[in-house]
Short mmCIF file of C-alpha atoms in Angstrom, two decimals:
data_model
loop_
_atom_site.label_atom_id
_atom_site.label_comp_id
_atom_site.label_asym_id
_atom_site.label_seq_id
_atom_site.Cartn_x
_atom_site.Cartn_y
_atom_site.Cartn_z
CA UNK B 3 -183.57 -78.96 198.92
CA UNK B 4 -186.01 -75.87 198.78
CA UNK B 5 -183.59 -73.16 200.63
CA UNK B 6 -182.05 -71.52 197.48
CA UNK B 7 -178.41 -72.55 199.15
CA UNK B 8 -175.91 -75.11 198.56
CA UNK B 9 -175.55 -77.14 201.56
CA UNK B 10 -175.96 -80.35 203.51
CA UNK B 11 -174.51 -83.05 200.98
CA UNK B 12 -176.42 -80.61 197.46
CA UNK B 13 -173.47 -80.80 194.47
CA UNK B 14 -175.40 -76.97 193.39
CA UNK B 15 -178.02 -75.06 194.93
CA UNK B 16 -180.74 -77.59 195.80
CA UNK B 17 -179.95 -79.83 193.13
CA UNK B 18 -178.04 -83.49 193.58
CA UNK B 19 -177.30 -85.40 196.36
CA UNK B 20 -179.61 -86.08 198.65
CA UNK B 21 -182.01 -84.12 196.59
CA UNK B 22 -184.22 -85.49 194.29
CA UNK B 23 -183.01 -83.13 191.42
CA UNK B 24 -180.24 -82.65 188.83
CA UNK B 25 -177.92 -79.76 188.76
CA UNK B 26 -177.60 -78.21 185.19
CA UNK B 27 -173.96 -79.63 184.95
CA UNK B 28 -175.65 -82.60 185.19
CA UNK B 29 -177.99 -83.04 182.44
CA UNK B 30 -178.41 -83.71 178.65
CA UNK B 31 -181.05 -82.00 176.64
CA UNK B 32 -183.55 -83.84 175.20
CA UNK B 33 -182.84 -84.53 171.32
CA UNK B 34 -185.58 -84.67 168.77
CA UNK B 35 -184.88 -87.12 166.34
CA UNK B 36 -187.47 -86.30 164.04
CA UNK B 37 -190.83 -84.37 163.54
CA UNK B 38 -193.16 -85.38 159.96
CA UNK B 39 -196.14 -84.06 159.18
CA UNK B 40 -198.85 -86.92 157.83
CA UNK B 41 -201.65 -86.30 155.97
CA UNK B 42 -205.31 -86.89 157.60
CA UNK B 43 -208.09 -85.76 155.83
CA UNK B 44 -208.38 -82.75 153.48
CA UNK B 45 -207.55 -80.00 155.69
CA UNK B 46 -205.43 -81.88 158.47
CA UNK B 47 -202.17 -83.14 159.31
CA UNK B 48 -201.17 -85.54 162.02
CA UNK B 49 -198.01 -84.70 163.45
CA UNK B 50 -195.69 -87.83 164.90
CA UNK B 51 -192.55 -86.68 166.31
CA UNK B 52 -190.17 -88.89 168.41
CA UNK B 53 -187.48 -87.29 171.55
CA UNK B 54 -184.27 -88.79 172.80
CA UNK B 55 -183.65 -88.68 176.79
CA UNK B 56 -180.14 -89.47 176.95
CA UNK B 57 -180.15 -89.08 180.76
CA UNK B 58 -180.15 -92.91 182.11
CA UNK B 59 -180.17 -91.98 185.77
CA UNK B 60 -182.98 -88.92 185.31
CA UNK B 61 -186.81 -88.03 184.09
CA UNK B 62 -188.37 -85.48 183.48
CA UNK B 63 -192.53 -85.00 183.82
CA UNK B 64 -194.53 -82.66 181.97
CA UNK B 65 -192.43 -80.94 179.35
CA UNK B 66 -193.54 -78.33 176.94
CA UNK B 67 -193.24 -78.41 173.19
CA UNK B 68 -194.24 -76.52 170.49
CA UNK B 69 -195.09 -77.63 167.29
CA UNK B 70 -194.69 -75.42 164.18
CA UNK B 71 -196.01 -76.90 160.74
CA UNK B 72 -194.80 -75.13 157.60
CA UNK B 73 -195.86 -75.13 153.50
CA UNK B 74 -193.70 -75.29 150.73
CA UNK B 75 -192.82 -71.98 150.68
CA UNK B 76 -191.93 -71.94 154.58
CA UNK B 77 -194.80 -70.39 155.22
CA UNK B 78 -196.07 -70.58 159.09
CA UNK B 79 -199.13 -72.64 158.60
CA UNK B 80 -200.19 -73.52 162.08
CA UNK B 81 -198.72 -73.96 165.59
CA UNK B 82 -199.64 -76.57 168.43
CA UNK B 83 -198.23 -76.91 172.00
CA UNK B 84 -198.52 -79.67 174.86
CA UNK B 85 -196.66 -81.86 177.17
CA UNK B 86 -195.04 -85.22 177.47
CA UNK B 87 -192.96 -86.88 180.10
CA UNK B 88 -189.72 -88.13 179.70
CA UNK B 89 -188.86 -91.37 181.33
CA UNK B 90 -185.10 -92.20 181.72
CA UNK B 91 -183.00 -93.71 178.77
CA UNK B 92 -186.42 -93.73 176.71
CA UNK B 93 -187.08 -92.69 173.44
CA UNK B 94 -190.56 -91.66 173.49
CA UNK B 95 -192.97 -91.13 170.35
CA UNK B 96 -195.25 -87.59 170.58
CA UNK B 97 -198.41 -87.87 168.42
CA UNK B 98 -201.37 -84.82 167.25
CA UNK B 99 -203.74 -86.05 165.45
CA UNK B 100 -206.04 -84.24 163.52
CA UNK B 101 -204.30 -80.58 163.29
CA UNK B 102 -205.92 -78.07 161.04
CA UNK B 103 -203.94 -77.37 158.73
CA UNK B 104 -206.12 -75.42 156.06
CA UNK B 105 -206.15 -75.60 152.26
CA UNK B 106 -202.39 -75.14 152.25
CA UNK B 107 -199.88 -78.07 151.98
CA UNK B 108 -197.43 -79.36 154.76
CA UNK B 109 -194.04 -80.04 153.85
CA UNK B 110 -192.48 -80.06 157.09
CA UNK B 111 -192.65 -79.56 160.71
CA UNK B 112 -190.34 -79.12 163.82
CA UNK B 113 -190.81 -79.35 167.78
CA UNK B 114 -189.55 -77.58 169.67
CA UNK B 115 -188.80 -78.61 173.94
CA UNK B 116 -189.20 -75.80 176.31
CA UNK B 117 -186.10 -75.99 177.99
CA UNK B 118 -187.59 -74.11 181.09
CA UNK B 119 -190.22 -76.48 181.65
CA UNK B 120 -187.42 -79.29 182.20
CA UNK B 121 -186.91 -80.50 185.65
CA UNK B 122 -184.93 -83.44 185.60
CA UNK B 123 -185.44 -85.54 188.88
CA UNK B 124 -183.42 -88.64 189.96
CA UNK B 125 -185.01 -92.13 188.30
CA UNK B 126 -183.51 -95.13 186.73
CA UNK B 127 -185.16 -97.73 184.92
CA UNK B 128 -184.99 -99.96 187.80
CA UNK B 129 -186.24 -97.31 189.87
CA UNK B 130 -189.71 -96.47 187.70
CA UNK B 131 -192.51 -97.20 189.84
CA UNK B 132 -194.44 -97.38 186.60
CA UNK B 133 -196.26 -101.05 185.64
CA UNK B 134 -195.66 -101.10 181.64
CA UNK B 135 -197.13 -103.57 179.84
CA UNK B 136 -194.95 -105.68 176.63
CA UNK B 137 -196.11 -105.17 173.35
CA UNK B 138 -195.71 -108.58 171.51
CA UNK B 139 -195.38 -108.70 167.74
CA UNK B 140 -198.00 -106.21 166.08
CA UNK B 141 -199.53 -107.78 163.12
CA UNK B 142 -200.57 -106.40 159.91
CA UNK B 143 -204.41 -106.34 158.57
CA UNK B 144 -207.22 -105.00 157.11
CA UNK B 145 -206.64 -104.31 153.33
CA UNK B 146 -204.64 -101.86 150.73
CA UNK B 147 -207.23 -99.13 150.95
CA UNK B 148 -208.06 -99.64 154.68
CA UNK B 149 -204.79 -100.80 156.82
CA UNK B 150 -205.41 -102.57 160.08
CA UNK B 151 -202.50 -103.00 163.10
CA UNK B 152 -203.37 -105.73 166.19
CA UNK B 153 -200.93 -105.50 168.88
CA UNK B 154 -201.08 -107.60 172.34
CA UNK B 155 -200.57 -105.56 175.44
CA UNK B 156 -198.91 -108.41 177.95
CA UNK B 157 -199.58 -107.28 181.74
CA UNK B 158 -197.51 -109.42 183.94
CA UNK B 159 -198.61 -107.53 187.27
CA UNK B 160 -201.55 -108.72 189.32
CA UNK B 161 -202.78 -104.94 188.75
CA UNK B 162 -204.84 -104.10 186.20
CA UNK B 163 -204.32 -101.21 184.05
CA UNK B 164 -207.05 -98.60 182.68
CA UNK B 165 -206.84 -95.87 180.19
CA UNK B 166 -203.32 -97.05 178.75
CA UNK B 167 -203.05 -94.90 175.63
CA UNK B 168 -200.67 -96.63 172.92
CA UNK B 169 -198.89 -95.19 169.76
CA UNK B 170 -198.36 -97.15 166.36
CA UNK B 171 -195.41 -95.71 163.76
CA UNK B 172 -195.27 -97.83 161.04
CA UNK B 173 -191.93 -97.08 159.05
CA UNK B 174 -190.88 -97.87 155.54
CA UNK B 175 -187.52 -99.80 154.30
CA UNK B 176 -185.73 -96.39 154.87
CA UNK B 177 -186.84 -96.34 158.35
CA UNK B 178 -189.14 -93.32 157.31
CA UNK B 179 -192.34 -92.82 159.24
CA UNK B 180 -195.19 -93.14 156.93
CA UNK B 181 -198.14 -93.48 159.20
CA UNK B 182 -198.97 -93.16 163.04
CA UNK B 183 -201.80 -93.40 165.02
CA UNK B 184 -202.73 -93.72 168.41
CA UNK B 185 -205.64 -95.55 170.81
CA UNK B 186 -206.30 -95.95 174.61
CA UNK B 187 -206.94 -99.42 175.72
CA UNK B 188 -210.07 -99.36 178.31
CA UNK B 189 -208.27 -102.25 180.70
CA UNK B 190 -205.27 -105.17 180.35
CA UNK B 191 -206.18 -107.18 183.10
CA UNK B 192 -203.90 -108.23 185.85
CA UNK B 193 -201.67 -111.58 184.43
CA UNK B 194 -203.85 -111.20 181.45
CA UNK B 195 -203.52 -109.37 178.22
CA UNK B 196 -205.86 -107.31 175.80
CA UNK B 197 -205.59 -106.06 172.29
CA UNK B 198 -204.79 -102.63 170.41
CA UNK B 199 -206.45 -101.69 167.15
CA UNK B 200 -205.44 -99.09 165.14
CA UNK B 201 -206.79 -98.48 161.78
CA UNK B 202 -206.29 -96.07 158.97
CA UNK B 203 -209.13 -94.90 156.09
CA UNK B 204 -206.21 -94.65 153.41
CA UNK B 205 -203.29 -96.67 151.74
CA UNK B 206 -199.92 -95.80 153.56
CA UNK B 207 -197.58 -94.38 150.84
CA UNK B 208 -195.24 -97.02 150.61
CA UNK B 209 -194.76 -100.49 151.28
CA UNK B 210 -194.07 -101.42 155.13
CA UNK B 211 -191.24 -102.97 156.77
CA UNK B 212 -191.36 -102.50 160.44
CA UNK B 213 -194.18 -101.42 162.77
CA UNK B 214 -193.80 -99.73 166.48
CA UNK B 215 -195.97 -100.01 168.86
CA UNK B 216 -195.19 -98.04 172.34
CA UNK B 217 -197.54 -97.60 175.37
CA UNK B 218 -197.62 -94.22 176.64
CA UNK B 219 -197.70 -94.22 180.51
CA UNK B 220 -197.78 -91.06 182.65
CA UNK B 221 -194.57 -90.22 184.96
CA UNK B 222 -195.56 -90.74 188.93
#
């Protein structure tokens, strides 16, 4: 699988088979399903975007994006990169916080995936190594000016987890995104469970109908 020839059982050069990767025939490209800009504080915009792996037999682990934030008059305001991983079948939530964003106002942003830094390797859902906790019903708090989300993280493993970082998208009756945020939960306990808080220091824009809440664990 590293000779740069097709051979042994490979359906391309070092790709398929026996080999742990997928030839280019064989894969999808990621789709981003959407990218909006929220406002933070004077000054900064959190950016919550959410990508589509529509390979259900394939993952790939430390992708590239780009972020590029714009004003009303499609001016470049600012730019941010990073990485996420891409479990198989998923649709995974991307969230900045905090992005500088100046005096200027956002009106929309778009990610863009570094299609060279994809490397889609062989992994199905019951395949993932990964221990992933459920997230039982998130529930609503705090008040108008200061909204509060509580979500149970379920571990049904005897291992217990550390550092799980967890994203919240609460959505509108639209289905529009109209706040995110995101927290890392110090330990869920093997058989045991532990609790998410996320909290905002403004009124979301609009009235809320459904809230997400997705834990974020790292690709083996």
């Amino acid at each position: 699988c590293t000779d740069n020839a097709q051979n042994q059982d490979e359906e391309g050069i070092d790709c398929s088979g026996s080999c742990p990767y997928l030839c280019p025939a064989q894969q999808q490209v990621p789709k981003v399903l959407f990218t909006v800009p929220l406002t933070n504080t004077e000054g900064r915009t959190d950016i919550i975007a959410s990508i589509e792996n529509k390979n259900t037999r394939a993952a790939a682990k430390n992708v590239s994006y780009r972020v590029q934030l714009y004003g009303t008059d499609q001016t470049l305001i600012q730019e941010v990169s990073g990485m996420f991983d891409l479990s198989p079948g998923a649709i995974v939530p991307v969230f900045i916080p905090g992005v500088v964003s100046g005096k200027q106002t956002v009106a929309s942003a778009f990610l863009d995936i570094a299609t060279s830094s994809l490397r889609w390797f062989v992994m199905t859902a019951d395949t993932d190594p990964r221990i992933l906790p459920k997230v039982l019903n998130p529930v609503p708090g705090g008040t108008t000016a200061m909204p509060r989300v509580e979500a149970v993280l379920q571990n049904a493993s005897v291992t217990t987890l550390t550092n799980v970082k967890v994203i919240a998208l609460v959505q509108d009756v639209q289905g529009n995104v109209i706040a995110a945020s995101s927290t890392v939960v110090p330990a869920i306990p093997g058989q045991g469970q532990a609790t998410a808080i996320f909290t905002w220091n403004s009124p979301f824009t609009s009235a809320t109908t459904t809230i997400k809440v997705v834990p974020v664990i790292p690709l083996p």
